[in-house]
Amino acid sequence: MSAQGRPAPEFPVWPQYDDAEREGLLRALEQGQWWRMGGKEVETFEQEFADYHGAAKALAVTNGTHALEIALQLLGVGPGTEVIVPAFTFISSSQAAQRLGATAVPVDIDLDTYNLSPEAAAAAITPRTRAIMPVHIAGQIADLDALDKLAADSGVSIVQDAAHAHGARWRGRRVGELGSIAAFSFQNGKLMTAGEGGAVTFPETAQYDEAFLRHSCGRPPTDRKYYHQTSGSNFRLNEFSASVLRAQLARLDSQISVREERAKLLKSLLTEIPGVVPQGHDERADRVPHYMAMFRVPGLGEDKRRNALVDDLIARGLPAFVVFRAIYRSDGFWESAAPDTTVDELAKACPNSEALTADGIWLHHRTLLASERAIEDTAQIIADALAAV
C-alpha cells in the first residue's frame, strides 16, 4: 500500500538473476583462475557481447567510465584537445575526457529525444576538437546519420556512449555495426549488470589490440618479462563478473521485447495526462531497450516543484527519479580541464538542457518489465500526484 492509500503497483526487483548466474559463478570459481589472464569467462563474454552487437571485437573492462576513457585514448584525446559532449548526460561522459586532460565541451540537446543536437555539435567544432560523444539517452540511439556526416566533414571521430543502449538498433543496424567505437556500462542499475563493469566495442580488430594493452597496464597477454608497450592502467574485468554478465546477456533480448511493448502502452497513457510530455521517438531508432521511461512536466516551472513531485511518486510506490542535472551545474565538472566559460554562459547556450534539468522525471526500467495492469496503475498514480502538486 502506498503512502496515499492506493495499492502500489507490483514491479519486478532489479537486478534479476536465477540459476544461470549461480552456475556461472560456480563455473568461474572452480576453473581455479579468477582473473582474465588465466580464466575463460571474460574472453568468452567478450566474444558473445561482440556477436550480439555486431562488432568486430569487444573488450570487457572495470566500468563504463573506464570504457569511455579507453575509447577516447585510442582516438588521441588528451591535453590540448576537445571532446564535444551533451550538456544533458551523466557526468562520466565529460569526466572520461577530462581525466585524460582534454576539455569537455557541453552542447545542447534535442528537447524531443533528449539526445545530442547535431546542429549544436556542429557549432562547437574547433581545430582542437578530436571527438564527438553522442549519448544514447534511455536507449534511443542519437541521430547518427547527421553526426556521422558531421564527423566525416570535419575530420573528427565519433565515440558512442552506449551506457543505456545495450541491444539498441538504428535503421536495422546494431550498435557495433554503426562504424564507430562504443562504450557500455554494467553498473547495478543498467540493462544488464554485474554490479559494476563495462565494455568497449570496436569496428576493427586492430583497435581492440591497442585497447587491450591500455586496459592491462600496457602489457600484452603473452608477456612474461614485464615489458609494458604503452601507458595504461589496470581496467581488467574479473572472471566472476564476466560469468554473471554472460547470464545477463542471455536474457537481455527477451527483456527488451517486453520493455518495448510496455513502453508503448505507458507513453500512450502519459500522453493523455494534461501537462505530461513523454520522451519523443525517432523512428530511425527501430529497437529501443528503454533504460528509462522518461517524461517532462513543463508546467511545473521550477525544479523544486519537480523534486517534490518525484518524492510524492516514490511515496505512492513508483521507482521514480529526477533526471540528470546539466553537467556544468555540478562542481565536479569544473575541477579539471573545464572550458573557458561560465555556468551562466553555458546555460544560455543550452536552453533545452536547462529545461529538462528542471522538469524531467524518469522511472527505472524495471517498471517496463511489469504487467500491463501495473503500467496502467503507474499512469494513474502519475496523474493523481500531478493533480496534487
Tab-separated table of C-alpha atoms in Angstrom:
chain	number	residue	atom	x	y	z
A	1	MET	CA	0.000	0.000	0.000
A	2	SER	CA	1.390	3.411	-0.943
A	3	ALA	CA	1.561	6.356	1.438
A	4	GLN	CA	-1.575	7.790	-0.251
A	5	GLY	CA	-3.672	4.659	0.313
A	6	ARG	CA	-3.849	3.383	-3.290
A	7	PRO	CA	-2.307	-0.094	-3.700
A	8	ALA	CA	1.192	0.296	-5.098
A	9	PRO	CA	1.859	-1.474	-8.417
A	10	GLU	CA	3.959	-4.614	-8.292
A	11	PHE	CA	7.271	-4.215	-10.112
A	12	PRO	CA	9.974	-6.837	-10.620
A	13	VAL	CA	13.084	-6.475	-8.480
A	14	TRP	CA	16.360	-5.388	-10.033
A	15	PRO	CA	18.879	-6.853	-10.635
A	16	GLN	CA	17.247	-10.032	-11.861
A	17	TYR	CA	19.045	-13.348	-11.546
A	18	ASP	CA	18.411	-17.083	-11.410
A	19	ASP	CA	20.329	-20.342	-11.619
A	20	ALA	CA	22.197	-19.125	-14.703
A	21	GLU	CA	24.127	-16.616	-12.599
A	22	ARG	CA	24.657	-19.152	-9.817
A	23	GLU	CA	26.013	-21.711	-12.253
A	24	GLY	CA	28.244	-19.102	-13.865
A	25	LEU	CA	29.752	-18.021	-10.557
A	26	LEU	CA	30.440	-21.637	-9.635
A	27	ARG	CA	31.963	-22.248	-13.063
A	28	ALA	CA	34.283	-19.255	-12.589
A	29	LEU	CA	35.158	-20.381	-9.066
A	30	GLU	CA	36.007	-23.932	-9.991
A	31	GLN	CA	38.149	-23.117	-13.032
A	32	GLY	CA	40.831	-22.164	-10.483
A	33	GLN	CA	41.851	-18.880	-12.127
A	34	TRP	CA	39.857	-15.805	-11.189
A	35	TRP	CA	41.451	-13.159	-13.406
A	36	ARG	CA	41.093	-12.857	-17.144
A	37	MET	CA	44.648	-13.892	-17.967
A	38	GLY	CA	44.096	-17.381	-16.583
A	39	GLY	CA	40.361	-17.963	-16.964
A	40	LYS	CA	37.923	-18.161	-19.860
A	41	GLU	CA	34.827	-16.266	-18.676
A	42	VAL	CA	35.943	-12.753	-19.674
A	43	GLU	CA	37.211	-13.874	-23.053
A	44	THR	CA	34.024	-15.808	-23.763
A	45	PHE	CA	31.813	-12.939	-22.640
A	46	GLU	CA	33.674	-10.518	-24.900
A	47	GLN	CA	33.005	-12.710	-27.920
A	48	GLU	CA	29.334	-13.176	-27.006
A	49	PHE	CA	28.854	-9.440	-26.415
A	50	ALA	CA	30.593	-8.516	-29.690
A	51	ASP	CA	28.498	-11.023	-31.627
A	52	TYR	CA	25.262	-9.768	-30.072
A	53	HIS	CA	26.046	-6.169	-31.050
A	54	GLY	CA	27.531	-6.912	-34.475
A	55	ALA	CA	31.011	-5.659	-33.534
A	56	ALA	CA	34.341	-6.992	-34.710
A	57	LYS	CA	35.594	-7.230	-31.123
A	58	ALA	CA	34.639	-6.256	-27.582
A	59	LEU	CA	36.843	-5.557	-24.574
A	60	ALA	CA	35.418	-6.042	-21.079
A	61	VAL	CA	36.595	-3.500	-18.504
A	62	THR	CA	36.014	-2.460	-14.911
A	63	ASN	CA	33.219	0.057	-15.535
A	64	GLY	CA	31.565	2.265	-18.126
A	65	THR	CA	33.643	5.329	-17.264
A	66	HIS	CA	36.847	3.403	-17.938
A	67	ALA	CA	35.300	2.142	-21.179
A	68	LEU	CA	34.890	5.753	-22.305
A	69	GLU	CA	38.421	6.655	-21.207
A	70	ILE	CA	39.952	3.843	-23.241
A	71	ALA	CA	37.825	4.676	-26.272
A	72	LEU	CA	38.878	8.321	-26.152
A	73	GLN	CA	42.530	7.491	-25.522
A	74	LEU	CA	42.598	5.300	-28.638
A	75	LEU	CA	41.493	8.320	-30.665
A	76	GLY	CA	44.277	10.540	-29.367
A	77	VAL	CA	42.224	12.519	-26.866
A	78	GLY	CA	44.469	14.229	-24.327
A	79	PRO	CA	45.790	17.625	-23.251
A	80	GLY	CA	45.114	20.346	-25.804
A	81	THR	CA	42.184	18.509	-27.402
A	82	GLU	CA	38.435	18.909	-27.003
A	83	VAL	CA	35.570	16.441	-26.846
A	84	ILE	CA	32.015	17.565	-27.604
A	85	VAL	CA	29.532	16.046	-25.145
A	86	PRO	CA	25.836	16.588	-24.459
A	87	ALA	CA	25.158	19.049	-21.659
A	88	PHE	CA	22.460	16.609	-20.516
A	89	THR	CA	24.133	13.330	-19.551
A	90	PHE	CA	25.616	11.526	-16.586
A	91	ILE	CA	28.846	13.283	-15.693
A	92	SER	CA	31.042	10.277	-16.578
A	93	SER	CA	30.653	11.301	-20.218
A	94	SER	CA	32.567	14.515	-19.588
A	95	GLN	CA	34.840	13.228	-16.835
A	96	ALA	CA	36.245	10.486	-19.075
A	97	ALA	CA	37.609	13.209	-21.360
A	98	GLN	CA	38.664	15.487	-18.528
A	99	ARG	CA	40.652	12.769	-16.756
A	100	LEU	CA	42.701	12.422	-19.944
A	101	GLY	CA	43.476	16.138	-19.765
A	102	ALA	CA	41.095	17.087	-22.570
A	103	THR	CA	38.451	19.787	-22.409
A	104	ALA	CA	34.857	18.560	-22.380
A	105	VAL	CA	32.668	20.985	-24.347
A	106	PRO	CA	28.967	20.741	-23.381
A	107	VAL	CA	26.430	21.414	-26.130
A	108	ASP	CA	22.655	21.372	-26.158
A	109	ILE	CA	20.249	18.528	-26.816
A	110	ASP	CA	17.092	17.992	-28.829
A	111	LEU	CA	14.165	18.554	-26.470
A	112	ASP	CA	12.108	15.776	-28.066
A	113	THR	CA	14.560	12.844	-27.969
A	114	TYR	CA	16.887	14.300	-25.256
A	115	ASN	CA	19.849	13.335	-27.451
A	116	LEU	CA	22.768	15.460	-28.623
A	117	SER	CA	21.757	18.107	-31.156
A	118	PRO	CA	23.796	17.732	-34.379
A	119	GLU	CA	23.358	21.461	-35.034
A	120	ALA	CA	24.732	22.364	-31.615
A	121	ALA	CA	27.639	19.959	-32.100
A	122	ALA	CA	28.455	21.494	-35.490
A	123	ALA	CA	28.585	24.976	-33.975
A	124	ALA	CA	31.020	23.798	-31.273
A	125	ILE	CA	33.687	22.241	-33.513
A	126	THR	CA	37.098	23.926	-33.388
A	127	PRO	CA	40.559	22.929	-34.680
A	128	ARG	CA	41.110	21.271	-31.271
A	129	THR	CA	38.044	19.004	-31.494
A	130	ARG	CA	39.116	15.372	-31.518
A	131	ALA	CA	35.817	13.571	-30.884
A	132	ILE	CA	32.059	13.949	-30.637
A	133	MET	CA	30.373	11.820	-27.986
A	134	PRO	CA	26.657	11.223	-28.581
A	135	VAL	CA	24.947	9.630	-25.586
A	136	HIS	CA	22.054	7.322	-26.469
A	137	ILE	CA	19.723	8.587	-23.750
A	138	ALA	CA	17.330	5.960	-22.342
A	139	GLY	CA	18.479	3.564	-25.063
A	140	GLN	CA	17.378	5.625	-28.088
A	141	ILE	CA	20.298	5.995	-30.467
A	142	ALA	CA	21.212	9.599	-31.259
A	143	ASP	CA	20.957	10.978	-34.794
A	144	LEU	CA	23.979	9.169	-36.182
A	145	ASP	CA	23.042	9.967	-39.763
A	146	ALA	CA	23.694	13.647	-39.106
A	147	LEU	CA	26.504	13.135	-36.606
A	148	ASP	CA	28.443	10.718	-38.823
A	149	LYS	CA	28.254	13.210	-41.692
A	150	LEU	CA	29.403	15.997	-39.386
A	151	ALA	CA	32.303	13.884	-38.170
A	152	ALA	CA	33.354	12.951	-41.699
A	153	ASP	CA	33.112	16.540	-42.951
A	154	SER	CA	35.115	17.921	-40.008
A	155	GLY	CA	37.658	15.113	-39.665
A	156	VAL	CA	36.765	14.215	-36.091
A	157	SER	CA	35.780	10.859	-34.606
A	158	ILE	CA	32.565	9.581	-33.064
A	159	VAL	CA	32.586	7.770	-29.718
A	160	GLN	CA	29.189	6.359	-28.821
A	161	ASP	CA	28.306	6.499	-25.129
A	162	ALA	CA	26.051	3.439	-25.216
A	163	ALA	CA	25.701	3.034	-21.446
A	164	HIS	CA	21.904	2.962	-21.924
A	165	ALA	CA	21.824	1.213	-25.296
A	166	HIS	CA	22.504	-2.499	-24.891
A	167	GLY	CA	20.716	-4.175	-27.783
A	168	ALA	CA	19.635	-0.924	-29.469
A	169	ARG	CA	19.352	-0.539	-33.241
A	170	TRP	CA	19.497	2.371	-35.687
A	171	ARG	CA	17.792	1.728	-39.038
A	172	GLY	CA	18.251	-2.000	-38.551
A	173	ARG	CA	21.898	-1.792	-37.554
A	174	ARG	CA	23.155	-2.746	-34.118
A	175	VAL	CA	25.491	-0.514	-32.093
A	176	GLY	CA	28.559	-2.465	-33.177
A	177	GLU	CA	27.592	-2.143	-36.847
A	178	LEU	CA	27.460	1.666	-36.830
A	179	GLY	CA	31.123	2.154	-37.712
A	180	SER	CA	32.414	3.778	-34.521
A	181	ILE	CA	33.732	2.741	-31.127
A	182	ALA	CA	31.049	2.377	-28.456
A	183	ALA	CA	31.271	2.215	-24.660
A	184	PHE	CA	28.817	0.326	-22.429
A	185	SER	CA	28.189	0.202	-18.685
A	186	PHE	CA	27.162	-2.736	-16.489
A	187	GLN	CA	26.620	-0.718	-13.304
A	188	ASN	CA	23.933	-2.047	-10.970
A	189	GLY	CA	21.042	-0.109	-12.497
A	190	LYS	CA	21.885	-0.797	-16.140
A	191	LEU	CA	20.011	-3.066	-18.533
A	192	MET	CA	22.442	-5.882	-17.769
A	193	THR	CA	24.682	-5.797	-14.749
A	194	ALA	CA	27.315	-7.424	-12.593
A	195	GLY	CA	27.116	-4.618	-10.037
A	196	GLU	CA	29.892	-2.828	-11.919
A	197	GLY	CA	31.647	-3.389	-15.220
A	198	GLY	CA	31.863	-2.028	-18.731
A	199	ALA	CA	32.750	-2.893	-22.307
A	200	VAL	CA	34.088	-1.251	-25.435
A	201	THR	CA	33.058	-2.490	-28.869
A	202	PHE	CA	35.257	-1.956	-31.922
A	203	PRO	CA	34.587	-1.966	-35.659
A	204	GLU	CA	38.213	-3.037	-36.254
A	205	THR	CA	40.336	-5.725	-34.604
A	206	ALA	CA	43.443	-3.503	-34.514
A	207	GLN	CA	41.657	-1.090	-32.189
A	208	TYR	CA	40.960	-3.951	-29.797
A	209	ASP	CA	44.623	-4.946	-29.729
A	210	GLU	CA	45.717	-1.467	-28.656
A	211	ALA	CA	42.851	-1.176	-26.174
A	212	PHE	CA	43.852	-4.491	-24.612
A	213	LEU	CA	47.332	-3.136	-23.936
A	214	ARG	CA	45.987	0.048	-22.391
A	215	HIS	CA	43.496	-1.757	-20.135
A	216	SER	CA	46.241	-4.119	-18.867
A	217	CYS	CA	48.944	-1.656	-17.828
A	218	GLY	CA	50.387	-1.634	-21.347
A	219	ARG	CA	51.225	-5.328	-21.180
A	220	PRO	CA	50.337	-7.847	-23.913
A	221	PRO	CA	48.664	-11.108	-22.875
A	222	THR	CA	51.707	-13.234	-23.697
A	223	ASP	CA	54.260	-11.065	-21.873
A	224	ARG	CA	56.472	-12.869	-19.330
A	225	LYS	CA	59.188	-10.204	-18.990
A	226	TYR	CA	57.166	-7.216	-17.741
A	227	TYR	CA	57.706	-5.316	-20.967
A	228	HIS	CA	54.985	-2.644	-20.991
A	229	GLN	CA	54.447	-1.436	-24.551
A	230	THR	CA	52.186	1.560	-23.856
A	231	SER	CA	50.945	3.668	-20.998
A	232	GLY	CA	47.794	2.363	-19.413
A	233	SER	CA	46.127	1.256	-16.220
A	234	ASN	CA	44.512	-1.837	-14.753
A	235	PHE	CA	40.982	-1.809	-16.129
A	236	ARG	CA	40.684	-5.615	-16.361
A	237	LEU	CA	37.339	-7.234	-15.538
A	238	ASN	CA	37.397	-10.279	-13.257
A	239	GLU	CA	36.110	-13.735	-14.105
A	240	PHE	CA	33.215	-13.706	-11.602
A	241	SER	CA	31.717	-10.542	-13.070
A	242	ALA	CA	32.062	-11.910	-16.588
A	243	SER	CA	30.253	-15.102	-15.649
A	244	VAL	CA	27.322	-13.062	-14.325
A	245	LEU	CA	27.287	-10.879	-17.428
A	246	ARG	CA	27.086	-13.912	-19.687
A	247	ALA	CA	23.849	-14.906	-17.940
A	248	GLN	CA	22.561	-11.329	-18.053
A	249	LEU	CA	23.240	-11.091	-21.784
A	250	ALA	CA	21.385	-14.329	-22.457
A	251	ARG	CA	18.085	-12.891	-21.188
A	252	LEU	CA	18.559	-9.318	-22.459
A	253	ASP	CA	16.765	-9.758	-25.767
A	254	SER	CA	13.560	-11.077	-24.232
A	255	GLN	CA	13.583	-8.274	-21.650
A	256	ILE	CA	13.941	-5.656	-24.388
A	257	SER	CA	10.925	-7.090	-26.187
A	258	VAL	CA	8.794	-6.780	-23.046
A	259	ARG	CA	10.008	-3.250	-22.326
A	260	GLU	CA	9.270	-2.100	-25.871
A	261	GLU	CA	5.672	-3.271	-25.590
A	262	ARG	CA	5.151	-1.779	-22.130
A	263	ALA	CA	6.810	1.487	-23.181
A	264	LYS	CA	4.298	1.948	-25.983
A	265	LEU	CA	1.439	1.469	-23.535
A	266	LEU	CA	2.894	3.783	-20.907
A	267	LYS	CA	3.619	6.509	-23.449
A	268	SER	CA	0.074	6.389	-24.798
A	269	LEU	CA	-1.305	6.725	-21.268
A	270	LEU	CA	1.071	9.521	-20.263
A	271	THR	CA	0.186	11.471	-23.398
A	272	GLU	CA	-3.391	11.648	-22.126
A	273	ILE	CA	-2.355	13.333	-18.843
A	274	PRO	CA	-2.507	17.136	-19.110
A	275	GLY	CA	0.922	18.677	-18.597
A	276	VAL	CA	2.935	15.481	-19.175
A	277	VAL	CA	5.216	15.242	-22.217
A	278	PRO	CA	6.846	11.810	-22.730
A	279	GLN	CA	10.247	11.476	-24.390
A	280	GLY	CA	9.820	11.541	-28.151
A	281	HIS	CA	10.845	8.764	-30.507
A	282	ASP	CA	12.962	8.993	-33.638
A	283	GLU	CA	11.540	6.303	-35.931
A	284	ARG	CA	15.031	5.526	-37.246
A	285	ALA	CA	15.790	4.122	-33.785
A	286	ASP	CA	13.919	0.910	-34.564
A	287	ARG	CA	14.825	-1.019	-31.413
A	288	VAL	CA	14.976	0.861	-28.130
A	289	PRO	CA	15.863	-1.096	-24.976
A	290	HIS	CA	14.363	1.614	-22.712
A	291	TYR	CA	16.890	2.047	-19.942
A	292	MET	CA	14.480	4.619	-18.511
A	293	ALA	CA	10.889	5.675	-19.041
A	294	MET	CA	11.349	9.438	-19.294
A	295	PHE	CA	8.931	12.344	-19.383
A	296	ARG	CA	8.746	16.063	-18.711
A	297	VAL	CA	6.229	18.166	-16.800
A	298	PRO	CA	6.960	21.622	-18.231
A	299	GLY	CA	4.119	23.308	-16.362
A	300	LEU	CA	5.844	22.875	-13.005
A	301	GLY	CA	8.004	25.868	-13.754
A	302	GLU	CA	10.910	25.140	-11.417
A	303	ASP	CA	12.895	22.133	-10.259
A	304	LYS	CA	11.837	22.385	-6.575
A	305	ARG	CA	8.254	21.538	-7.544
A	306	ARG	CA	9.530	18.791	-9.818
A	307	ASN	CA	11.575	17.351	-6.965
A	308	ALA	CA	8.529	17.428	-4.697
A	309	LEU	CA	6.531	15.576	-7.368
A	310	VAL	CA	9.193	12.869	-7.572
A	311	ASP	CA	9.129	12.481	-3.791
A	312	ASP	CA	5.353	12.059	-3.997
A	313	LEU	CA	5.642	9.445	-6.756
A	314	ILE	CA	8.092	7.482	-4.638
A	315	ALA	CA	5.723	7.674	-1.666
A	316	ARG	CA	2.983	6.292	-3.925
A	317	GLY	CA	5.140	3.287	-4.839
A	318	LEU	CA	6.855	4.227	-8.112
A	319	PRO	CA	10.625	3.853	-8.713
A	320	ALA	CA	10.879	7.495	-9.774
A	321	PHE	CA	13.934	9.744	-10.022
A	322	VAL	CA	14.832	13.261	-11.020
A	323	VAL	CA	16.818	13.323	-14.233
A	324	PHE	CA	20.494	14.217	-14.549
A	325	ARG	CA	21.375	17.842	-13.993
A	326	ALA	CA	23.216	19.608	-16.798
A	327	ILE	CA	26.850	18.613	-16.311
A	328	TYR	CA	28.075	22.175	-15.952
A	329	ARG	CA	25.809	22.562	-12.910
A	330	SER	CA	27.964	20.155	-10.870
A	331	ASP	CA	31.121	21.333	-9.111
A	332	GLY	CA	32.928	18.204	-10.301
A	333	PHE	CA	32.699	19.382	-13.902
A	334	TRP	CA	34.829	22.442	-13.148
A	335	GLU	CA	37.574	20.655	-11.223
A	336	SER	CA	39.739	19.838	-14.241
A	337	ALA	CA	40.038	20.673	-17.949
A	338	ALA	CA	36.918	22.829	-17.964
A	339	PRO	CA	36.041	25.112	-20.886
A	340	ASP	CA	36.901	28.790	-20.723
A	341	THR	CA	33.383	29.996	-19.994
A	342	THR	CA	30.877	30.282	-17.134
A	343	VAL	CA	27.838	28.389	-15.914
A	344	ASP	CA	25.570	31.237	-16.974
A	345	GLU	CA	27.045	31.338	-20.469
A	346	LEU	CA	26.646	27.594	-20.892
A	347	ALA	CA	23.099	27.729	-19.553
A	348	LYS	CA	22.236	30.407	-22.109
A	349	ALA	CA	23.694	28.250	-24.890
A	350	CYS	CA	21.869	25.107	-23.688
A	351	PRO	CA	18.230	26.096	-23.065
A	352	ASN	CA	16.882	22.613	-23.787
A	353	SER	CA	19.269	21.012	-21.294
A	354	GLU	CA	18.241	23.636	-18.750
A	355	ALA	CA	14.568	22.876	-19.275
A	356	LEU	CA	14.994	19.116	-18.975
A	357	THR	CA	17.179	19.502	-15.889
A	358	ALA	CA	14.371	21.435	-14.216
A	359	ASP	CA	11.285	19.475	-15.232
A	360	GLY	CA	12.412	15.964	-16.230
A	361	ILE	CA	11.484	12.715	-14.458
A	362	TRP	CA	12.397	9.122	-15.133
A	363	LEU	CA	11.162	5.733	-13.976
A	364	HIS	CA	13.527	2.801	-13.556
A	365	HIS	CA	13.383	0.310	-16.417
A	366	ARG	CA	12.063	-2.442	-14.147
A	367	THR	CA	8.778	-0.528	-14.368
A	368	LEU	CA	8.580	-1.626	-18.003
A	369	LEU	CA	9.019	-5.298	-17.090
A	370	ALA	CA	5.796	-5.243	-15.055
A	371	SER	CA	2.304	-6.281	-16.126
A	372	GLU	CA	0.008	-4.156	-18.292
A	373	ARG	CA	-2.130	-3.569	-15.218
A	374	ALA	CA	0.893	-2.213	-13.358
A	375	ILE	CA	1.612	0.132	-16.288
A	376	GLU	CA	-1.978	1.394	-16.168
A	377	ASP	CA	-1.690	1.913	-12.410
A	378	THR	CA	1.601	3.740	-12.926
A	379	ALA	CA	-0.016	6.243	-15.284
A	380	GLN	CA	-2.901	6.776	-12.882
A	381	ILE	CA	-0.537	7.399	-9.988
A	382	ILE	CA	1.342	9.996	-12.040
A	383	ALA	CA	-1.945	11.713	-12.888
A	384	ASP	CA	-3.054	11.675	-9.237
A	385	ALA	CA	0.277	13.006	-7.984
A	386	LEU	CA	0.381	15.742	-10.595
A	387	ALA	CA	-3.127	16.852	-9.640
A	388	ALA	CA	-1.969	17.144	-6.028
A	389	VAL	CA	1.071	19.334	-6.774
